[in-house]
XYZ file of C-alpha atoms in Angstrom:
484
model
C 25.853 51.184 -17.032
C 28.783 48.889 -17.834
C 32.289 50.181 -17.266
C 35.516 49.553 -19.170
C 38.721 49.051 -17.131
C 42.186 48.743 -18.645
C 45.876 48.542 -17.810
C 48.455 49.560 -20.418
C 52.077 48.450 -19.962
C 54.142 50.751 -22.188
C 57.641 49.963 -23.518
C 60.925 51.840 -23.139
C 60.305 52.961 -19.570
C 57.152 54.913 -20.396
C 55.370 53.325 -17.447
C 52.100 51.548 -16.705
C 48.717 53.271 -16.896
C 45.493 51.987 -15.320
C 42.182 53.742 -15.901
C 38.464 53.244 -16.490
C 35.548 54.897 -18.268
C 31.758 54.478 -18.270
C 30.478 52.988 -21.521
C 27.884 54.673 -23.757
C 24.788 52.926 -25.081
C 24.394 53.232 -28.832
C 21.697 50.630 -29.567
C 19.056 50.124 -26.889
C 20.405 48.611 -23.680
C 22.279 45.724 -25.308
C 25.150 47.370 -27.241
C 27.618 49.686 -25.491
C 30.799 51.391 -26.634
C 33.892 52.986 -25.098
C 37.384 53.899 -26.274
C 40.796 53.128 -24.836
C 43.184 56.068 -25.441
C 46.002 55.795 -27.950
C 49.234 54.190 -26.756
C 52.603 53.756 -28.442
C 53.550 50.705 -30.467
C 54.772 47.894 -28.239
C 52.197 48.545 -25.497
C 50.505 45.532 -23.928
C 46.896 46.230 -22.880
C 44.655 44.137 -20.655
C 41.062 45.229 -20.300
C 37.767 44.096 -18.848
C 34.150 45.166 -18.890
C 32.055 44.976 -15.744
C 28.267 45.278 -15.861
C 25.615 45.234 -13.150
C 21.915 44.385 -13.458
C 19.005 45.944 -11.539
C 19.333 43.328 -8.791
C 22.964 44.205 -8.140
C 24.410 41.129 -9.845
C 27.670 41.768 -11.719
C 29.380 40.051 -14.617
C 32.633 40.751 -16.393
C 34.551 39.925 -19.560
C 38.363 40.023 -19.717
C 40.714 40.238 -22.697
C 44.199 41.386 -23.655
C 45.768 43.027 -26.670
C 49.085 44.195 -28.069
C 49.699 47.427 -30.003
C 51.854 46.205 -32.873
C 53.730 48.236 -35.415
C 52.294 48.207 -38.888
C 53.856 45.629 -41.168
C 54.275 47.111 -44.616
C 54.575 45.247 -47.880
C 55.547 47.040 -51.038
C 52.716 45.255 -52.862
C 49.105 45.797 -51.838
C 46.491 43.528 -53.413
C 42.823 44.522 -53.438
C 40.418 41.639 -53.903
C 40.849 37.888 -53.595
C 43.188 37.300 -56.530
C 42.569 33.539 -56.359
C 39.063 34.113 -57.770
C 39.100 33.265 -61.489
C 35.425 32.587 -62.256
C 34.458 36.286 -62.197
C 35.452 38.355 -65.243
C 34.481 41.845 -66.459
C 35.072 43.950 -69.592
C 35.787 47.082 -67.569
C 37.125 48.584 -65.399
C 39.889 49.293 -65.952
C 39.174 49.749 -69.711
C 37.871 47.760 -72.678
C 40.112 47.397 -75.789
C 37.057 46.044 -77.685
C 35.613 49.583 -77.826
C 37.071 52.806 -79.193
C 36.165 54.756 -76.059
C 35.565 53.844 -72.436
C 35.752 55.343 -68.967
C 35.617 53.989 -65.433
C 35.819 55.076 -61.789
C 36.805 52.573 -59.103
C 36.831 53.139 -55.340
C 39.377 51.603 -52.974
C 38.726 52.100 -49.271
C 41.325 53.249 -46.745
C 40.993 49.873 -45.022
C 42.084 48.162 -48.259
C 45.211 50.287 -48.779
C 48.398 51.205 -46.959
C 49.585 54.769 -46.438
C 52.501 55.710 -48.609
C 53.518 56.767 -52.130
C 51.995 54.625 -54.908
C 54.371 54.203 -57.852
C 52.668 51.351 -59.780
C 49.145 50.073 -60.432
C 48.270 46.768 -62.130
C 45.218 44.735 -63.155
C 45.071 41.016 -63.922
C 44.234 40.274 -67.557
C 42.547 37.009 -68.560
C 44.168 36.471 -71.954
C 44.738 37.969 -75.361
C 46.949 40.751 -76.687
C 45.642 44.185 -77.615
C 47.372 47.562 -77.609
C 45.229 50.566 -76.703
C 46.532 54.110 -77.152
C 45.766 57.344 -75.331
C 44.798 55.909 -71.957
C 44.823 58.345 -69.024
C 44.899 57.315 -65.363
C 43.945 59.728 -62.596
C 44.030 59.347 -58.783
C 42.012 61.221 -56.178
C 42.074 60.919 -52.380
C 38.699 60.352 -50.766
C 36.963 59.367 -47.563
C 33.783 58.392 -49.416
C 32.423 54.910 -48.789
C 30.623 54.627 -52.132
C 30.659 56.183 -55.622
C 28.030 53.931 -57.201
C 25.138 56.411 -57.019
C 26.482 58.670 -59.801
C 26.828 56.744 -63.072
C 27.448 59.780 -65.304
C 30.840 60.622 -66.772
C 32.823 63.096 -64.664
C 35.879 64.891 -65.985
C 38.635 63.729 -63.598
C 40.492 67.048 -63.488
C 37.291 68.999 -62.858
C 36.541 66.536 -60.057
C 39.873 67.306 -58.382
C 41.796 64.222 -59.524
C 45.487 64.181 -60.456
C 46.832 62.790 -63.745
C 49.383 60.090 -62.822
C 49.927 58.418 -66.214
C 49.064 58.709 -69.923
C 50.110 56.424 -72.751
C 49.563 53.072 -74.484
C 48.857 49.750 -72.746
C 49.147 46.227 -74.099
C 47.129 43.451 -72.471
C 48.619 40.036 -71.808
C 47.883 36.905 -69.818
C 48.625 38.062 -66.272
C 49.267 41.332 -64.464
C 49.282 44.434 -66.669
C 51.518 46.794 -64.709
C 51.712 50.563 -65.137
C 54.646 52.552 -63.793
C 53.152 55.908 -62.847
C 54.736 59.014 -64.322
C 54.045 60.787 -61.032
C 53.912 58.895 -57.738
C 50.846 59.565 -55.613
C 50.959 59.661 -51.808
C 48.042 58.200 -49.845
C 47.953 59.423 -46.212
C 46.613 57.293 -43.408
C 42.817 57.221 -43.254
C 42.233 58.033 -46.940
C 40.856 55.888 -49.722
C 41.455 56.279 -53.437
C 39.318 56.803 -56.543
C 40.984 55.626 -59.753
C 39.683 57.236 -62.975
C 40.592 55.664 -66.328
C 39.753 57.332 -69.630
C 40.282 55.402 -72.880
C 40.364 57.888 -75.779
C 41.994 55.571 -78.332
C 39.329 56.397 -80.914
C 39.661 53.078 -82.753
C 39.077 49.363 -82.273
C 42.261 47.840 -80.856
C 41.585 44.112 -80.541
C 39.180 41.318 -79.761
C 36.826 41.241 -76.835
C 38.833 41.258 -73.649
C 38.142 40.539 -69.977
C 39.802 41.135 -66.612
C 39.766 38.938 -63.538
C 37.492 40.432 -60.892
C 35.830 39.820 -57.542
C 32.173 40.483 -56.637
C 31.592 43.482 -54.354
C 28.750 44.901 -52.315
C 26.397 47.472 -53.843
C 28.212 50.387 -52.217
C 31.623 49.324 -53.576
C 30.542 48.876 -57.177
C 32.666 50.724 -59.750
C 30.988 52.708 -62.523
C 31.804 53.153 -66.185
C 30.764 52.873 -69.826
C 32.070 51.989 -73.294
C 31.149 53.126 -76.828
C 32.372 53.064 -80.439
C 31.841 56.597 -81.745
C 32.664 58.916 -78.837
C 33.185 59.030 -75.098
C 29.849 58.024 -73.507
C 28.321 60.503 -71.075
C 26.350 57.997 -69.002
C 27.216 54.568 -67.703
C 26.235 52.006 -65.136
C 27.420 50.385 -61.907
C 29.415 47.162 -62.318
C 28.739 44.293 -59.911
C 32.412 43.239 -59.710
C 35.664 45.093 -59.209
C 38.908 44.157 -61.004
C 41.715 42.475 -59.067
C 44.083 45.374 -58.455
C 47.704 45.521 -57.326
C 49.378 48.658 -56.007
C 53.107 49.051 -55.466
C 54.197 51.470 -52.751
C 57.687 52.855 -52.412
C 57.807 52.511 -48.634
C 61.546 52.896 -48.389
C 61.016 56.463 -47.126
C 58.249 55.502 -44.684
C 60.594 54.745 -41.768
C 60.748 58.486 -41.086
C 57.743 60.360 -42.413
C 55.393 63.182 -41.493
C 51.985 63.634 -43.121
C 49.981 66.875 -43.054
C 46.501 65.599 -42.221
C 44.471 68.792 -42.322
C 44.593 72.575 -42.185
C 42.617 73.294 -39.036
C 39.576 75.562 -38.881
C 36.498 75.901 -41.030
C 36.091 76.624 -44.721
C 34.422 79.948 -43.826
C 35.882 82.328 -41.246
C 34.622 85.554 -39.680
C 37.172 88.364 -39.738
C 37.570 92.119 -39.762
C 39.194 93.799 -42.781
C 42.507 94.299 -40.959
C 42.603 91.188 -38.768
C 45.178 88.429 -39.074
C 44.154 84.760 -39.193
C 46.456 82.081 -37.800
C 47.065 78.950 -39.853
C 47.735 75.678 -38.030
C 47.938 72.108 -39.296
C 47.480 68.647 -37.795
C 50.522 66.498 -38.547
C 50.888 62.723 -38.219
C 53.962 60.569 -37.671
C 53.222 58.215 -40.559
C 56.534 56.336 -40.273
C 58.116 53.947 -37.796
C 60.515 56.071 -35.775
C 59.887 58.911 -33.326
C 59.906 62.360 -34.918
C 61.859 65.043 -33.108
C 62.072 67.781 -35.742
C 60.603 68.878 -39.050
C 60.547 71.891 -41.355
C 57.311 72.889 -43.120
C 56.396 75.520 -45.702
C 53.168 77.260 -46.638
C 51.718 79.719 -49.131
C 48.654 81.915 -49.637
C 47.281 82.260 -53.176
C 50.529 80.917 -54.604
C 52.766 83.332 -52.653
C 55.129 81.578 -50.233
C 54.706 82.972 -46.721
C 57.409 80.940 -44.999
C 59.358 77.952 -46.309
C 61.221 77.350 -43.063
C 58.652 76.790 -40.309
C 60.231 74.625 -37.582
C 58.439 71.905 -35.638
C 59.979 70.050 -32.712
C 58.825 67.504 -30.181
C 58.880 63.738 -29.613
C 56.090 62.346 -31.743
C 55.590 58.584 -31.536
C 54.659 56.517 -34.588
C 50.987 56.957 -35.515
C 50.544 59.918 -33.106
C 49.435 63.433 -34.103
C 50.446 66.964 -33.155
C 49.541 70.546 -34.087
C 51.976 72.904 -35.810
C 51.325 76.652 -36.057
C 52.620 78.064 -39.343
C 51.907 81.801 -39.050
C 49.245 84.368 -39.904
C 47.855 86.056 -43.009
C 45.367 88.811 -43.832
C 42.256 87.199 -45.366
C 40.614 88.659 -48.461
C 37.231 89.908 -47.256
C 34.230 88.363 -49.052
C 36.481 86.153 -51.178
C 38.431 82.891 -51.133
C 42.081 82.430 -50.230
C 43.945 79.251 -51.210
C 46.260 77.905 -48.502
C 48.909 75.299 -49.354
C 51.119 73.444 -46.842
C 54.010 70.999 -47.374
C 56.811 69.252 -45.444
C 60.418 70.044 -46.448
C 62.368 67.812 -44.057
C 61.871 65.348 -41.191
C 64.477 64.572 -38.505
C 67.030 66.469 -40.589
C 66.340 64.426 -43.752
C 65.084 66.253 -46.848
C 61.723 65.062 -48.175
C 62.191 64.074 -51.826
C 58.493 63.521 -52.605
C 56.704 66.552 -51.212
C 53.003 66.154 -50.565
C 51.067 69.450 -50.727
C 47.781 69.879 -48.861
C 45.439 72.607 -50.137
C 42.428 74.328 -48.588
C 40.257 77.229 -49.780
C 39.008 79.543 -47.015
C 36.263 82.135 -47.462
C 36.423 85.276 -45.286
C 33.261 87.082 -44.259
C 31.983 89.561 -41.704
C 29.886 88.230 -38.806
C 26.605 89.830 -39.952
C 24.952 88.574 -43.145
C 21.926 90.341 -44.667
C 19.171 89.138 -47.010
C 16.335 91.396 -48.216
C 12.817 90.051 -47.652
C 10.768 93.120 -48.711
C 12.189 96.029 -50.696
C 11.530 98.522 -53.507
C 11.870 97.148 -57.029
C 14.318 98.722 -59.467
C 11.454 100.828 -60.827
C 8.159 101.527 -59.033
C 5.090 103.443 -60.222
C 3.545 104.523 -56.939
C 4.573 107.045 -54.310
C 4.146 104.633 -51.410
C 3.911 103.402 -48.806
C 7.061 101.251 -49.075
C 7.834 98.280 -46.853
C 11.471 97.465 -46.058
C 12.262 94.153 -44.364
C 15.675 92.509 -44.023
C 16.887 89.252 -42.488
C 20.012 89.865 -40.356
C 21.974 86.763 -39.316
C 25.030 86.523 -37.065
C 27.501 83.841 -38.221
C 28.689 83.378 -34.630
C 25.185 83.292 -33.168
C 25.564 86.615 -31.379
C 22.675 89.018 -30.803
C 22.417 91.856 -33.320
C 21.494 94.930 -31.295
C 20.652 97.392 -34.074
C 20.060 97.616 -37.822
C 19.726 100.952 -39.616
C 18.204 101.883 -42.965
C 20.644 104.249 -44.653
C 19.248 106.302 -47.553
C 20.062 108.916 -50.161
C 17.309 110.666 -52.189
C 18.023 112.342 -55.526
C 15.959 114.463 -57.914
C 17.374 115.018 -61.421
C 20.754 113.805 -60.218
C 20.880 116.229 -57.280
C 20.959 114.880 -53.724
C 18.005 116.305 -51.785
C 18.238 114.202 -48.601
C 20.464 111.668 -46.885
C 20.505 109.963 -43.502
C 19.846 106.801 -41.471
C 16.690 105.499 -39.808
C 16.682 102.821 -37.051
C 14.797 99.746 -38.221
C 12.356 97.907 -35.955
C 13.185 94.469 -34.545
C 10.250 92.308 -35.664
C 11.686 89.107 -34.138
C 13.162 85.968 -35.733
C 16.114 88.027 -37.031
C 13.765 90.232 -39.103
C 14.164 94.029 -39.067
C 11.591 96.279 -40.734
C 10.629 99.880 -41.512
C 7.858 101.583 -43.526
C 8.244 104.784 -45.547
C 4.914 106.623 -46.005
C 5.509 108.184 -49.417
C 8.097 109.685 -51.717
C 7.714 112.035 -54.692
C 7.638 110.997 -58.340
C 10.983 111.325 -60.102
C 12.952 110.377 -56.970
C 15.932 108.065 -57.162
C 16.154 106.127 -53.884
C 19.523 104.663 -52.864
C 19.121 102.617 -49.686
C 20.922 99.960 -47.636
C 20.484 97.892 -44.491
C 23.419 98.632 -42.226
C 24.831 97.124 -39.018
C 28.135 96.876 -37.155
C 29.236 93.373 -36.143
C 31.113 92.476 -32.962
C 34.482 92.772 -34.752
C 33.797 96.341 -35.860
C 32.898 95.549 -39.479
C 30.277 97.898 -40.919
C 28.143 95.564 -43.014
C 25.750 96.926 -45.652
C 23.393 95.463 -48.234
C 22.162 98.083 -50.683
C 19.749 98.558 -53.563
C 18.591 101.389 -55.848
C 15.064 102.219 -57.007
C 13.431 104.900 -59.173
C 9.886 106.229 -58.676
C 8.477 106.673 -62.187
C 5.457 108.970 -62.521
C 5.113 108.909 -66.315
C 2.810 105.877 -66.518
C -0.778 107.301 -66.382
C -4.130 106.747 -68.141
C -6.449 109.617 -69.109
C -10.210 109.412 -70.026
C -12.175 106.220 -69.406
C -15.801 105.885 -70.592
C -18.113 104.188 -68.106
C -21.735 103.282 -68.931
C -23.592 106.144 -70.662
C -21.105 107.584 -73.146
C -22.863 110.937 -72.891
C -21.433 111.149 -69.428
C -17.657 111.015 -69.199
C -15.517 110.821 -66.128
C -11.868 111.825 -66.032
C -10.008 109.192 -63.934
C -6.270 109.368 -63.669
C -4.528 106.498 -61.866
C -1.147 104.999 -61.298
C -1.090 101.193 -61.749
């Protein structure tokens, strides 16, 4: 097994670190991988890999590296803008048609983190004004959108409207100043949705400079004369695109990366759930203080949550915000934002949202049960699947019941069900009288003390009978009453 050795010389008196780690094979015995831990900007790292064969012979490879601060430019260009022999009608949109739509993916590796305030595409030639164009942005970590070529409503898909209005094409960059800036955190890509709802022909056939892309990076879209088309196709090229980022505030910035924990949590009806977030120093300078806020279902819980530490650029930390009482068997919407960083107020607040579903630990699903109405007195098979969300052993499941005749309760109680294995619990009732209303439920107590039930109601109907049936010789009759 090869081994990775490294020495990291850190700046500002942070010291020198030397360490090693065994590498992990990820493709046969020829490709191996290992990770050097994160170090601050300005760190010089020398590293080597030493391997040994079955005969004891060793070989090594040596290299060095430098952890450099990110160099930001306000303009970010996607695509080789020197390419002029590739042209497309859309995206972004086609003035030649009354309606068009497009979705274009930009990967995190093609962007810079920060607030986008402009977007532009490079027009080939010609002048045409198109009205009622809407531009939407959505953060993503997807690596492809080309598989779905149907129209998707941007708002329904979770996108944010950043601009709406009229655009005029010209020979060169067609720049749009967004009505609302849109912040792109580190590690996230962007989907740009463009809907053209002009409704009328606005000029001659028009093209945009573009660059060929791989199959996975193909944008999708469509165009039509009479109405917005519902289906489209993948486009083999992507338009040259220019983003402008207002990075003047990026020297001191904190980004809320994620609200920790799963989308589904196991709780008791009175328990409190703690909310924590992963935060990133997305600026240049060390962060020593910040103030965050958060809400549950639109109600602010605390708008003055302090964070303190010494967070280096590009490093992460965890901030605990507080606790709330989840809504059992329902969703709660959690929102988190940053109010200030290092004593400076944040003017463009970026809100992170997460929906969390609260449930008990035990989940039931009926496998065999009585229908709403039955026409026989039994026997009746009851079988329920009982699953623990945490993987714990369920020690007991009861069948709770109430029997009624003519609206009057004649019996009530619980019966232990039998463990049939594979999370199945069962019980058989021999018979019950006609005219009985049966109210029953599987019932168990989870490890948090929740009493979990899954109930149903059935009625035993004895009115469906058949009287005389003639069989063979009609001089001989047999009276046969049965219940189907």
